[in-house]
PDB file of N, CA and C in Angstrom:
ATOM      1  N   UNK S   1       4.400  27.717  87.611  1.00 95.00           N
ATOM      2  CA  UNK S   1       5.649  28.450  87.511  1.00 95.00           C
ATOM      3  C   UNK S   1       6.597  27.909  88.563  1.00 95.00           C
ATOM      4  N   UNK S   2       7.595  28.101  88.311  1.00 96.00           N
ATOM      5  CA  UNK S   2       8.880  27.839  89.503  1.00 96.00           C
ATOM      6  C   UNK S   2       9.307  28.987  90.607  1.00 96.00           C
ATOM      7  N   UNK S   3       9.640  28.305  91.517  1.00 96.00           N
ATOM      8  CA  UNK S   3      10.690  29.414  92.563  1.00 96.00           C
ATOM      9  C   UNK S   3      11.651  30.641  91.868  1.00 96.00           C
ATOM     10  N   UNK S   4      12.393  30.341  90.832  1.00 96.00           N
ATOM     11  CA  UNK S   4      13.447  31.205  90.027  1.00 96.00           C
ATOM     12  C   UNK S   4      12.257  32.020  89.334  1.00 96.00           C
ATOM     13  N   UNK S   5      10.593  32.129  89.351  1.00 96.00           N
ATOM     14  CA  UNK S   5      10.558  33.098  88.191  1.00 96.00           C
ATOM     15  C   UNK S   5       9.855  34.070  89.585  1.00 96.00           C
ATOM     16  N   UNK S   6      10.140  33.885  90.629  1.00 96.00           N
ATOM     17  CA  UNK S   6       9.073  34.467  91.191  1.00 96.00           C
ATOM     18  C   UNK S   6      10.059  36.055  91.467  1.00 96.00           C
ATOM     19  N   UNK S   7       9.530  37.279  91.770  1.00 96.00           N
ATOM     20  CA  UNK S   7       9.926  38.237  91.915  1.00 96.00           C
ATOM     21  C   UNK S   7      10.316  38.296  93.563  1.00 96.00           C
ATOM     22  N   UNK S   8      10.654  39.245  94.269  1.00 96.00           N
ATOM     23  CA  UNK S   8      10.816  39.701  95.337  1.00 96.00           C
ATOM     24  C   UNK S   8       9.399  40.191  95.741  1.00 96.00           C
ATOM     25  N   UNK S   9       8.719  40.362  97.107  1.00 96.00           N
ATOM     26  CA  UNK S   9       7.589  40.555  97.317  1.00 96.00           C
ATOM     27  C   UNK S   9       6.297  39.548  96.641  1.00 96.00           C
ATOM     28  N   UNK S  10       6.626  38.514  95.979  1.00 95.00           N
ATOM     29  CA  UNK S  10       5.892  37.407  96.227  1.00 95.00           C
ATOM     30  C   UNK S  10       5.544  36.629  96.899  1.00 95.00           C
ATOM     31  N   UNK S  11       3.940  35.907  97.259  1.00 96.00           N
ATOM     32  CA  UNK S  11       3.837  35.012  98.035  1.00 96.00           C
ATOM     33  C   UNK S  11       3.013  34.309  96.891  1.00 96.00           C
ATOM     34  N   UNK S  12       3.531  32.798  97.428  1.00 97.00           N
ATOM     35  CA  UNK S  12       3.679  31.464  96.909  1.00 97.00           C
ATOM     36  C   UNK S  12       3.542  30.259  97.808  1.00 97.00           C
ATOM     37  N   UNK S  13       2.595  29.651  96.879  1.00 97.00           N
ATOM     38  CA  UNK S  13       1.978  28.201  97.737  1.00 97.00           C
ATOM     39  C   UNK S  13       2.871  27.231  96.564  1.00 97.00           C
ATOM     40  N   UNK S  14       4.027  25.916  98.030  1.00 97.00           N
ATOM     41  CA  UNK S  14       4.252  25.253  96.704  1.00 97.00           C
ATOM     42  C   UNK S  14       3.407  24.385  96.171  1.00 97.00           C
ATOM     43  N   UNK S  15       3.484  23.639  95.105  1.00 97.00           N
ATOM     44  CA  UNK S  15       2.849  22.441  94.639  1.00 97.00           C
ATOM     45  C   UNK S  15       3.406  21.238  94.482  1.00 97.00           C
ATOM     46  N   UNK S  16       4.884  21.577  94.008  1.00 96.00           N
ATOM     47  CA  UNK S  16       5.234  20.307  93.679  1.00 96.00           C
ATOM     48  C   UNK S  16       6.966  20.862  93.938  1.00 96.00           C
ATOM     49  N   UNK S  17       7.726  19.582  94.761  1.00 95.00           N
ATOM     50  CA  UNK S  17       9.020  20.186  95.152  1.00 95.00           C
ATOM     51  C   UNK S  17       9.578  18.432  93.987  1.00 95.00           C
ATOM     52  N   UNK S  18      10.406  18.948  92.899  1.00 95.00           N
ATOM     53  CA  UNK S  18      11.245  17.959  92.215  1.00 95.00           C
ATOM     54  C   UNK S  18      12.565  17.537  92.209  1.00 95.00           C
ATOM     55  N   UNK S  19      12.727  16.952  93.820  1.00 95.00           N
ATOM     56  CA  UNK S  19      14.071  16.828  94.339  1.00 95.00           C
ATOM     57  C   UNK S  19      13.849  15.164  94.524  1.00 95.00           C
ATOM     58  N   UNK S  20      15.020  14.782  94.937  1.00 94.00           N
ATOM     59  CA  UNK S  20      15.304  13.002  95.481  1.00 94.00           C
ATOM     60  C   UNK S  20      14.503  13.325  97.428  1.00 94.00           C
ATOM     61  N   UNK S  21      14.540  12.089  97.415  1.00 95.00           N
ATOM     62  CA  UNK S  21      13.422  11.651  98.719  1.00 95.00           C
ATOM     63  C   UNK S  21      14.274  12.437  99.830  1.00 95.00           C
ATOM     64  N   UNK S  22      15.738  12.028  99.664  1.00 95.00           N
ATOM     65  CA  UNK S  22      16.572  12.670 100.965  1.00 95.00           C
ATOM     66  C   UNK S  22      16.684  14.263 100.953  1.00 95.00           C
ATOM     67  N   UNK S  23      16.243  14.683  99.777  1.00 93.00           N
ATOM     68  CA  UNK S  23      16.611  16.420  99.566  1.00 93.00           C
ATOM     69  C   UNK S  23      14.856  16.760  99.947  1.00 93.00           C
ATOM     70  N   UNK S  24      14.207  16.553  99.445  1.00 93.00           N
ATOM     71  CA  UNK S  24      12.401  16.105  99.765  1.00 93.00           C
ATOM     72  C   UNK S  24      12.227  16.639 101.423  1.00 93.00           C
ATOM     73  N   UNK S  25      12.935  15.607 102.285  1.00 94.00           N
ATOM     74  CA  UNK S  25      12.782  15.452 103.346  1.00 94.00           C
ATOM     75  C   UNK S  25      13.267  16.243 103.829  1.00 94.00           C
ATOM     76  N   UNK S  26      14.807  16.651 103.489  1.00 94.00           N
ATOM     77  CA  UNK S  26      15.330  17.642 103.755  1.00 94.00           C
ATOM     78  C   UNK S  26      14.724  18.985 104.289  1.00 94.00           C
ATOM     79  N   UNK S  27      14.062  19.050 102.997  1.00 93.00           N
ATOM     80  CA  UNK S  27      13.300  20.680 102.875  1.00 93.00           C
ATOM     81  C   UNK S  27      12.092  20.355 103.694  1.00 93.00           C
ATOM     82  N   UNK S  28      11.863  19.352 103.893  1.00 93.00           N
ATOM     83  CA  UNK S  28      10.546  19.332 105.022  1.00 93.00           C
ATOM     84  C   UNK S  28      10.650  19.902 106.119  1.00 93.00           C
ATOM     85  N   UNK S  29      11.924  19.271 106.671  1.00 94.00           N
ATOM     86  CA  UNK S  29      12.303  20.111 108.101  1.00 94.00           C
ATOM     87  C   UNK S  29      12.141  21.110 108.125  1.00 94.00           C
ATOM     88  N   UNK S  30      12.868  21.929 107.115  1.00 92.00           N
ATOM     89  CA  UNK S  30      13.011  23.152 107.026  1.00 92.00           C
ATOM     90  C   UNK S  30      11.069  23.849 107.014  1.00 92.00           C
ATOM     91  N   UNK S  31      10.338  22.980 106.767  1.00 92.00           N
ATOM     92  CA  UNK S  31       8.516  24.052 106.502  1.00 92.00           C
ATOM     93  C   UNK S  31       8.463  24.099 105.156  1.00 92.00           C
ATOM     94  N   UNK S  32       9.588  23.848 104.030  1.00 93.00           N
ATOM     95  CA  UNK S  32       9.462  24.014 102.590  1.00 93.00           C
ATOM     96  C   UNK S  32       8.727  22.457 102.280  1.00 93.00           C
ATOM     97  N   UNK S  33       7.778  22.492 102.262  1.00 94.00           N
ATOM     98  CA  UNK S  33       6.957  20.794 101.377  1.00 94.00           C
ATOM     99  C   UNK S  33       5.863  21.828 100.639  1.00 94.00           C
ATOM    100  N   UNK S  34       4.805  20.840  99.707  1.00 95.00           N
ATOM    101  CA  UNK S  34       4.075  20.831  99.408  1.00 95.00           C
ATOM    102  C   UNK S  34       2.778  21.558 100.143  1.00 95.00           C
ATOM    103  N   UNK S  35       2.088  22.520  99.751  1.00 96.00           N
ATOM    104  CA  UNK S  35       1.200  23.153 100.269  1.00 96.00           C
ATOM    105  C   UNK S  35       1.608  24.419 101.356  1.00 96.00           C
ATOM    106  N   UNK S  36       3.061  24.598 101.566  1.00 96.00           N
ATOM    107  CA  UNK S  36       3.878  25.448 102.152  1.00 96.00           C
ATOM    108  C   UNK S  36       3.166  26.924 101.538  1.00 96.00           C
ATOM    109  N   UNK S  37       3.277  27.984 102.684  1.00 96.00           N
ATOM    110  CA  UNK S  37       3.142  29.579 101.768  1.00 96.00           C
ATOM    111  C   UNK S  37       4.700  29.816 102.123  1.00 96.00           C
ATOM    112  N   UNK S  38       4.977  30.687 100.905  1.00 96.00           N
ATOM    113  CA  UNK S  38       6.337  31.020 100.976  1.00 96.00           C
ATOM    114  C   UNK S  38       6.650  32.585 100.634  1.00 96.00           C
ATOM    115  N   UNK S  39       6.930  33.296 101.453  1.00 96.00           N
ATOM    116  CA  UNK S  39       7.029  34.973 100.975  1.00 96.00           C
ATOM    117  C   UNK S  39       8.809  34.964 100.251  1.00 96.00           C
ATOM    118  N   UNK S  40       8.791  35.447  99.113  1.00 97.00           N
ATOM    119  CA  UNK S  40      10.351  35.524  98.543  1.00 97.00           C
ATOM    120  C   UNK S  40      10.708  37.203  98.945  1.00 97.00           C
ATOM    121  N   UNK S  41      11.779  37.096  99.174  1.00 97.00           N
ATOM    122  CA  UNK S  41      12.079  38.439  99.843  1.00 97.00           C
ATOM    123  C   UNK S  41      13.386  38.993  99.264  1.00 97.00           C
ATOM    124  N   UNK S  42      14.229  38.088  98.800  1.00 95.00           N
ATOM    125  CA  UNK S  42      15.385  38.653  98.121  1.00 95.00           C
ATOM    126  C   UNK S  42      15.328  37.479  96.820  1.00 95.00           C
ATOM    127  N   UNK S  43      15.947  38.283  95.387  1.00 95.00           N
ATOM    128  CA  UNK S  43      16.803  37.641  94.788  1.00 95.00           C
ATOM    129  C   UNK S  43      18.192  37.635  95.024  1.00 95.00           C
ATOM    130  N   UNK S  44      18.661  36.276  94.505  1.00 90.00           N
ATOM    131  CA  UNK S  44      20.150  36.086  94.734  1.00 90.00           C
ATOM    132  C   UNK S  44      20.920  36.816  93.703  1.00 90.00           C
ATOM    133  N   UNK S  45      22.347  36.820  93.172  1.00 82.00           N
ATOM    134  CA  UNK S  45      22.862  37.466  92.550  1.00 82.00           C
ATOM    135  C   UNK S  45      23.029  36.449  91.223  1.00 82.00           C
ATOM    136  N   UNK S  46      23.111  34.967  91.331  1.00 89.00           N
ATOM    137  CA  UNK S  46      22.939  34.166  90.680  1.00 89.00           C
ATOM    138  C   UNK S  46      21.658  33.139  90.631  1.00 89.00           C
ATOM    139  N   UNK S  47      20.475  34.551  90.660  1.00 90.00           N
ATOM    140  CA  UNK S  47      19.295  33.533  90.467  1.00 90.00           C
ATOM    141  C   UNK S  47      18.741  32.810  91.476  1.00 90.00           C
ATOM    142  N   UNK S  48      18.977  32.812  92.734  1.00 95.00           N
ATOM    143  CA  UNK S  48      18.494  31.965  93.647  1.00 95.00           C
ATOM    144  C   UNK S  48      17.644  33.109  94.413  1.00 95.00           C
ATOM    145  N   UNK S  49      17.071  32.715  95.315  1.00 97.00           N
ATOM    146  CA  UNK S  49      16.068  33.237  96.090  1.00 97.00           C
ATOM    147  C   UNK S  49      16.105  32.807  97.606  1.00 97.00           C
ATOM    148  N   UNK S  50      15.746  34.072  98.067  1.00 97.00           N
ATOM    149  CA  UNK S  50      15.876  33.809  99.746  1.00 97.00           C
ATOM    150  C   UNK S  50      14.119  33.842  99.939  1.00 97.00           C
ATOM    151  N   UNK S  51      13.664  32.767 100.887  1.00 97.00           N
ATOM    152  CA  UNK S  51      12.207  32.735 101.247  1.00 97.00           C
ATOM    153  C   UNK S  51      11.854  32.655 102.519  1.00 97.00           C
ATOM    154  N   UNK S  52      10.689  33.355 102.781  1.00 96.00           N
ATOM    155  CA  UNK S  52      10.142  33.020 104.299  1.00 96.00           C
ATOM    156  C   UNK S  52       9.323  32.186 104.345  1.00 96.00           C
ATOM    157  N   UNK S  53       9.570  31.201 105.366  1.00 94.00           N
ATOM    158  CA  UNK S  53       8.984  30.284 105.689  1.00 94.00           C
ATOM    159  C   UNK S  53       8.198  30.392 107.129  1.00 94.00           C
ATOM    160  N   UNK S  54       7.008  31.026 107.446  1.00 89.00           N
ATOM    161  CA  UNK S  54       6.648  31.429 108.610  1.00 89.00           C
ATOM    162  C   UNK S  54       7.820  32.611 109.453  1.00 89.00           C
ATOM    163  N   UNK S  55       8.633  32.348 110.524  1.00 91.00           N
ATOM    164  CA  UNK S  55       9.570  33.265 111.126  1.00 91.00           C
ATOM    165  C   UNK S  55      11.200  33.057 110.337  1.00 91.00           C
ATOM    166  N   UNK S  56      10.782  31.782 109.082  1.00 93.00           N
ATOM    167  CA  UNK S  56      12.516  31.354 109.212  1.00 93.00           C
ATOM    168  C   UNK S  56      12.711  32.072 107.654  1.00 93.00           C
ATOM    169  N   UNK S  57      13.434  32.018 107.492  1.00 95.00           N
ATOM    170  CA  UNK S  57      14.153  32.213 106.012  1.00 95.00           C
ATOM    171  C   UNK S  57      15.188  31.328 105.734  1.00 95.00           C
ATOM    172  N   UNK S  58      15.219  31.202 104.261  1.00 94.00           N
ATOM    173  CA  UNK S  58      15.867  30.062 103.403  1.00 94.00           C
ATOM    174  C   UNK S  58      16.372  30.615 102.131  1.00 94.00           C
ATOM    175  N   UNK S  59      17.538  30.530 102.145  1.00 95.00           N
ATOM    176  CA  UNK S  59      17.914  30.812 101.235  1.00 95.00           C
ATOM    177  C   UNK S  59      18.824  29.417 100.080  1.00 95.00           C
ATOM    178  N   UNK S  60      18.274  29.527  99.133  1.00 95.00           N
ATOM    179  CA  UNK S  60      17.939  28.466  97.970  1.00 95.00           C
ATOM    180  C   UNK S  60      18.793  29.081  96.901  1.00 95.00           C
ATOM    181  N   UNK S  61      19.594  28.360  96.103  1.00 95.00           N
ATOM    182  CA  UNK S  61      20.085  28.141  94.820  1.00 95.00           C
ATOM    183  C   UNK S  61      19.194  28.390  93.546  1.00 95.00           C
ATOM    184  N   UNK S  62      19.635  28.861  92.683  1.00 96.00           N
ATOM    185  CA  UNK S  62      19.508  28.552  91.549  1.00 96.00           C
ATOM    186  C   UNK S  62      18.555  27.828  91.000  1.00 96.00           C
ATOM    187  N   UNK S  63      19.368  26.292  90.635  1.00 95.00           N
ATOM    188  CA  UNK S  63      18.891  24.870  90.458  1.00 95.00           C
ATOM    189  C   UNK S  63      17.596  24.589  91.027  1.00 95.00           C
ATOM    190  N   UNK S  64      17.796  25.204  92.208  1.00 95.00           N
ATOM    191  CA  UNK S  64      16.922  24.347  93.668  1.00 95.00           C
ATOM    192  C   UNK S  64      15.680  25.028  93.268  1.00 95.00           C
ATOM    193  N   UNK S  65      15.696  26.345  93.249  1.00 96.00           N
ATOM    194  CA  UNK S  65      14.647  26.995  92.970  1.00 96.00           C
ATOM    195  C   UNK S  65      13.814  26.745  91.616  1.00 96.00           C
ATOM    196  N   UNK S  66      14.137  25.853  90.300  1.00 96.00           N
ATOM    197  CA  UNK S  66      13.655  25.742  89.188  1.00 96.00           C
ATOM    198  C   UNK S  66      13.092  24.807  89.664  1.00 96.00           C
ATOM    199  N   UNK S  67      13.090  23.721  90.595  1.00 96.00           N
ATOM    200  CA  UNK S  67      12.969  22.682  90.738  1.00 96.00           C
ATOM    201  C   UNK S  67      11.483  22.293  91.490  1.00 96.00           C
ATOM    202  N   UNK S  68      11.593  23.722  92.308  1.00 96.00           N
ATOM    203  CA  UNK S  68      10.513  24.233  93.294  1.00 96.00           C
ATOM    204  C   UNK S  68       9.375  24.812  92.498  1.00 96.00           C
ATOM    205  N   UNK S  69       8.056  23.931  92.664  1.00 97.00           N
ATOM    206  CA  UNK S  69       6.743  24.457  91.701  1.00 97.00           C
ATOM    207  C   UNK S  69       5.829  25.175  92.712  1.00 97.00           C
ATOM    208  N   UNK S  70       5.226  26.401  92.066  1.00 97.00           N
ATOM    209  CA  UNK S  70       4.325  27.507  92.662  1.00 97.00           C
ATOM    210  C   UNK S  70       3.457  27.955  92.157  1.00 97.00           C
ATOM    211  N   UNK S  71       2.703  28.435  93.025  1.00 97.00           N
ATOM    212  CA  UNK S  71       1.414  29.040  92.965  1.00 97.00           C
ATOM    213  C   UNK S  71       1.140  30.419  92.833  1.00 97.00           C
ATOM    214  N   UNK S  72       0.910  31.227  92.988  1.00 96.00           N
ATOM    215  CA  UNK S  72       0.567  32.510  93.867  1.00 96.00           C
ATOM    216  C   UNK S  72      -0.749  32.548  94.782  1.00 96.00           C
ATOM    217  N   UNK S  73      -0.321  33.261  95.468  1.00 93.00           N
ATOM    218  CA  UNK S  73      -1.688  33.405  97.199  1.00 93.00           C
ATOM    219  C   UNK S  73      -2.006  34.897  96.734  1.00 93.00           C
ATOM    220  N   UNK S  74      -2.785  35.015  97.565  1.00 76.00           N
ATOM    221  CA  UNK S  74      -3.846  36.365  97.507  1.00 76.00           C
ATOM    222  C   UNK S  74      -3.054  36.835  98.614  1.00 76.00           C
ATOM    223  N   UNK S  75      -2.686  38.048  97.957  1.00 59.00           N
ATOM    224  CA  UNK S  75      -2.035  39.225  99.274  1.00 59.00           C
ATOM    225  C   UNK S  75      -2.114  39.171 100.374  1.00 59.00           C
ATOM    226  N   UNK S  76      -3.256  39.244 100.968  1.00 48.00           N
ATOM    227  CA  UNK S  76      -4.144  39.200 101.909  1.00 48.00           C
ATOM    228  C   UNK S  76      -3.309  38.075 102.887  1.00 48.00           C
ATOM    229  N   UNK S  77      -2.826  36.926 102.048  1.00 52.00           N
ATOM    230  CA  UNK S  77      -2.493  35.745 102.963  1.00 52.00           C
ATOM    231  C   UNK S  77      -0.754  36.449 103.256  1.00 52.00           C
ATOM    232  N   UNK S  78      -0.002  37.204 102.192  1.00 50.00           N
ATOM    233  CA  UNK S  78       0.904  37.699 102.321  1.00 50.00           C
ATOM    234  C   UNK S  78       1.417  38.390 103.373  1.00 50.00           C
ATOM    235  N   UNK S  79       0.217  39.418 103.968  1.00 56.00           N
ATOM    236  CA  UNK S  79       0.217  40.652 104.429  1.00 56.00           C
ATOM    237  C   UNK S  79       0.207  39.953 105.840  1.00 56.00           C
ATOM    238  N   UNK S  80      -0.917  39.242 106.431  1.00 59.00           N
ATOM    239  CA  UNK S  80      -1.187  38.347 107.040  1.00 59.00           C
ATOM    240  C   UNK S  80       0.393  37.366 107.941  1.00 59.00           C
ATOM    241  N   UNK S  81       0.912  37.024 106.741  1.00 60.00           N
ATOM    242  CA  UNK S  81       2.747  36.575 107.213  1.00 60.00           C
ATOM    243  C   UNK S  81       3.136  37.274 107.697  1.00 60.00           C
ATOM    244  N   UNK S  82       3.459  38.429 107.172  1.00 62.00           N
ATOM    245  CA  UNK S  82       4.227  39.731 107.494  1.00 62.00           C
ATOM    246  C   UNK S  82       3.695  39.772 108.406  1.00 62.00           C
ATOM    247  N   UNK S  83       2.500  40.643 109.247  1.00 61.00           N
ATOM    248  CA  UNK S  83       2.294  40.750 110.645  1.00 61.00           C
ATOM    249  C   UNK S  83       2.661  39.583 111.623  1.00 61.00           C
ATOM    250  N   UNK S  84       2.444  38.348 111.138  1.00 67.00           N
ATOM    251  CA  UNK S  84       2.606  37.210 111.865  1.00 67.00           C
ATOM    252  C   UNK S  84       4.679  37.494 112.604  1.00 67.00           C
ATOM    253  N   UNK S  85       4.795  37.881 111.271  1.00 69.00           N
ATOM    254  CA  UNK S  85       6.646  37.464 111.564  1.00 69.00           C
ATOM    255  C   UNK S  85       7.046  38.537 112.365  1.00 69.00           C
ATOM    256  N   UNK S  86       6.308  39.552 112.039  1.00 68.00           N
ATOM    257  CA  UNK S  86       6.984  41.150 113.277  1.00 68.00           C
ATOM    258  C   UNK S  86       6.687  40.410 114.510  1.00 68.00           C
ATOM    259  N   UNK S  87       5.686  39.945 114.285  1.00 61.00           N
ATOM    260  CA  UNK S  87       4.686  39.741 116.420  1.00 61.00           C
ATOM    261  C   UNK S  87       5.910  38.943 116.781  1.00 61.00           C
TER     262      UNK S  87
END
């Protein structure tokens, strides 16, 4: 599944990010690559999604987000973030 189908209160491992090498890299900086957990916390108003990335959040497009391939994680790893990000 993609980033755009995921709900609010999802956590998500990516798999596969289908951008050019410089947008790729881009999102690396940012903690968004391949094998990333990602908690989605808001939808956008046009479809995009805001995500946590460990303490950071990202907020993503539309496009960007179809582009972005996922998993789902076991709660457990969810719940786990969440305490991580209060501390």
């Amino acid at each position: 599944m993609d980033l755009a189908a995921c709900d609010p209160g999802s956590t998500v491992r990516v798999v596969d990010v289908d951008l050019d090498e410089p947008a790729r890299r881009r999102f690396r900086t940012f903690g968004l690559a391949v094998g990333a957990v990602l908690h989605v916390t808001h939808r956008g108003g046009f479809g995009g999604r805001v995500v946590g990335v460990g303490a950071d959040r990202l907020a993503l497009d539309a496009g960007t987000c179809r582009r972005v391939r996922v998993e789902p994680v076991l709660e457990a790893v969810g719940h786990a973030m969440e305490r991580a990000a209060r501390a």
